[in-house]
Amino acid sequence: YTRMGKEKLKEFYLPALSGGGIPLKFCSLITDGTNAAVEYLISEWNGVKFPEQAGISFYEIGKGGKIRAARIYDDADPPF
């Protein structure tokens, strides 16, 4: 899925985060300054608890340290 622009991002994230968000337990971070990978555990989404699951996210880092792109992988089943 690709979302670009303020309105499209808002349309995607508002339902996912409207009930309180997604608390993550961060495990490890690997970066070379241009790319980063973050391991995490997830066990709650918008207040709904479920068995702990692993996930990983990858980021492209642009000028000034801003995130240019993100790819997030997990098996969490959102309750919406």
PDB file of C-alpha atoms in Angstrom:
ATOM      1  CA  TYR A   1       0.000   0.000   0.000  1.00  0.00           C
ATOM      2  CA  THR A   2       1.286   3.435  -0.866  1.00  0.00           C
ATOM      3  CA  ARG A   3      -0.025   6.564   0.816  1.00  0.00           C
ATOM      4  CA  MET A   4       1.291  10.010  -0.116  1.00  0.00           C
ATOM      5  CA  GLY A   5       0.176  13.436   0.976  1.00  0.00           C
ATOM      6  CA  LYS A   6      -1.286  14.696   4.230  1.00  0.00           C
ATOM      7  CA  GLU A   7      -4.919  13.735   3.530  1.00  0.00           C
ATOM      8  CA  LYS A   8      -4.141  10.196   2.315  1.00  0.00           C
ATOM      9  CA  LEU A   9      -1.897   9.560   5.340  1.00  0.00           C
ATOM     10  CA  LYS A  10      -4.581  10.895   7.674  1.00  0.00           C
ATOM     11  CA  GLU A  11      -7.216   8.699   5.990  1.00  0.00           C
ATOM     12  CA  PHE A  12      -5.031   5.622   6.553  1.00  0.00           C
ATOM     13  CA  TYR A  13      -3.757   6.298  10.085  1.00  0.00           C
ATOM     14  CA  LEU A  14      -6.815   7.837  11.773  1.00  0.00           C
ATOM     15  CA  PRO A  15      -8.784   4.558  12.107  1.00  0.00           C
ATOM     16  CA  ALA A  16      -5.640   2.666  13.108  1.00  0.00           C
ATOM     17  CA  LEU A  17      -4.744   5.085  15.897  1.00  0.00           C
ATOM     18  CA  SER A  18      -8.087   6.571  17.010  1.00  0.00           C
ATOM     19  CA  GLY A  19      -8.456   4.186  19.960  1.00  0.00           C
ATOM     20  CA  GLY A  20      -5.117   4.945  21.569  1.00  0.00           C
ATOM     21  CA  GLY A  21      -2.474   3.770  19.162  1.00  0.00           C
ATOM     22  CA  ILE A  22      -0.113   0.826  19.113  1.00  0.00           C
ATOM     23  CA  PRO A  23       2.327   0.485  22.026  1.00  0.00           C
ATOM     24  CA  LEU A  24       5.524  -1.219  20.864  1.00  0.00           C
ATOM     25  CA  LYS A  25       8.319  -2.883  22.819  1.00  0.00           C
ATOM     26  CA  PHE A  26      11.498  -2.057  20.922  1.00  0.00           C
ATOM     27  CA  CYS A  27      14.162  -4.762  20.741  1.00  0.00           C
ATOM     28  CA  SER A  28      17.051  -3.639  18.530  1.00  0.00           C
ATOM     29  CA  LEU A  29      18.038  -0.975  16.024  1.00  0.00           C
ATOM     30  CA  ILE A  30      20.544  -1.353  13.215  1.00  0.00           C
ATOM     31  CA  THR A  31      21.500   1.661  11.097  1.00  0.00           C
ATOM     32  CA  ASP A  32      24.177   2.897   8.749  1.00  0.00           C
ATOM     33  CA  GLY A  33      22.899   6.499   8.824  1.00  0.00           C
ATOM     34  CA  THR A  34      21.053   6.129   5.506  1.00  0.00           C
ATOM     35  CA  ASN A  35      18.905   3.096   6.300  1.00  0.00           C
ATOM     36  CA  ALA A  36      17.612   1.699   9.576  1.00  0.00           C
ATOM     37  CA  ALA A  37      15.928  -1.495  10.754  1.00  0.00           C
ATOM     38  CA  VAL A  38      13.990  -1.699  14.034  1.00  0.00           C
ATOM     39  CA  GLU A  39      12.798  -4.947  15.648  1.00  0.00           C
ATOM     40  CA  TYR A  40       9.781  -4.716  17.940  1.00  0.00           C
ATOM     41  CA  LEU A  41       7.113  -6.717  19.767  1.00  0.00           C
ATOM     42  CA  ILE A  42       3.417  -5.849  19.589  1.00  0.00           C
ATOM     43  CA  SER A  43       0.645  -7.150  21.876  1.00  0.00           C
ATOM     44  CA  GLU A  44      -1.975  -4.390  21.800  1.00  0.00           C
ATOM     45  CA  TRP A  45      -3.758  -2.285  19.168  1.00  0.00           C
ATOM     46  CA  ASN A  46      -6.291   0.424  20.051  1.00  0.00           C
ATOM     47  CA  GLY A  47      -6.675  -1.086  23.518  1.00  0.00           C
ATOM     48  CA  VAL A  48      -7.296  -4.652  22.261  1.00  0.00           C
ATOM     49  CA  LYS A  49      -4.743  -7.082  23.693  1.00  0.00           C
ATOM     50  CA  PHE A  50      -3.547 -10.212  21.852  1.00  0.00           C
ATOM     51  CA  PRO A  51      -0.616 -12.654  22.110  1.00  0.00           C
ATOM     52  CA  GLU A  52       2.746 -10.945  21.646  1.00  0.00           C
ATOM     53  CA  GLN A  53       4.024 -10.951  18.053  1.00  0.00           C
ATOM     54  CA  ALA A  54       7.287  -9.847  16.477  1.00  0.00           C
ATOM     55  CA  GLY A  55       7.612  -7.190  13.807  1.00  0.00           C
ATOM     56  CA  ILE A  56      10.287  -5.267  11.963  1.00  0.00           C
ATOM     57  CA  SER A  57      10.341  -1.900  10.248  1.00  0.00           C
ATOM     58  CA  PHE A  58      12.780  -0.512   7.715  1.00  0.00           C
ATOM     59  CA  TYR A  59      13.388   3.192   7.126  1.00  0.00           C
ATOM     60  CA  GLU A  60      15.156   5.220   4.466  1.00  0.00           C
ATOM     61  CA  ILE A  61      16.734   8.263   6.079  1.00  0.00           C
ATOM     62  CA  GLY A  62      17.040  11.452   4.016  1.00  0.00           C
ATOM     63  CA  LYS A  63      18.802  14.768   4.479  1.00  0.00           C
ATOM     64  CA  GLY A  64      18.487  16.265   7.926  1.00  0.00           C
ATOM     65  CA  GLY A  65      17.641  12.860   9.397  1.00  0.00           C
ATOM     66  CA  LYS A  66      14.068  12.880   8.117  1.00  0.00           C
ATOM     67  CA  ILE A  67      12.375   9.607   7.222  1.00  0.00           C
ATOM     68  CA  ARG A  68      11.873   9.372   3.442  1.00  0.00           C
ATOM     69  CA  ALA A  69      10.158   5.983   3.351  1.00  0.00           C
ATOM     70  CA  ALA A  70       9.030   3.292   5.775  1.00  0.00           C
ATOM     71  CA  ARG A  71       8.242  -0.386   5.335  1.00  0.00           C
ATOM     72  CA  ILE A  72       6.616  -2.165   8.263  1.00  0.00           C
ATOM     73  CA  TYR A  73       6.141  -5.917   8.541  1.00  0.00           C
ATOM     74  CA  ASP A  74       4.245  -7.823  11.221  1.00  0.00           C
ATOM     75  CA  ASP A  75       1.400 -10.318  11.538  1.00  0.00           C
ATOM     76  CA  ALA A  76      -0.716  -8.199  13.879  1.00  0.00           C
ATOM     77  CA  ASP A  77      -4.412  -8.367  13.049  1.00  0.00           C
ATOM     78  CA  PRO A  78      -5.841  -4.882  13.718  1.00  0.00           C
ATOM     79  CA  PRO A  79      -9.282  -4.826  15.387  1.00  0.00           C
ATOM     80  CA  PHE A  80     -10.875  -2.481  12.857  1.00  0.00           C
TER      81      PHE A  80
END
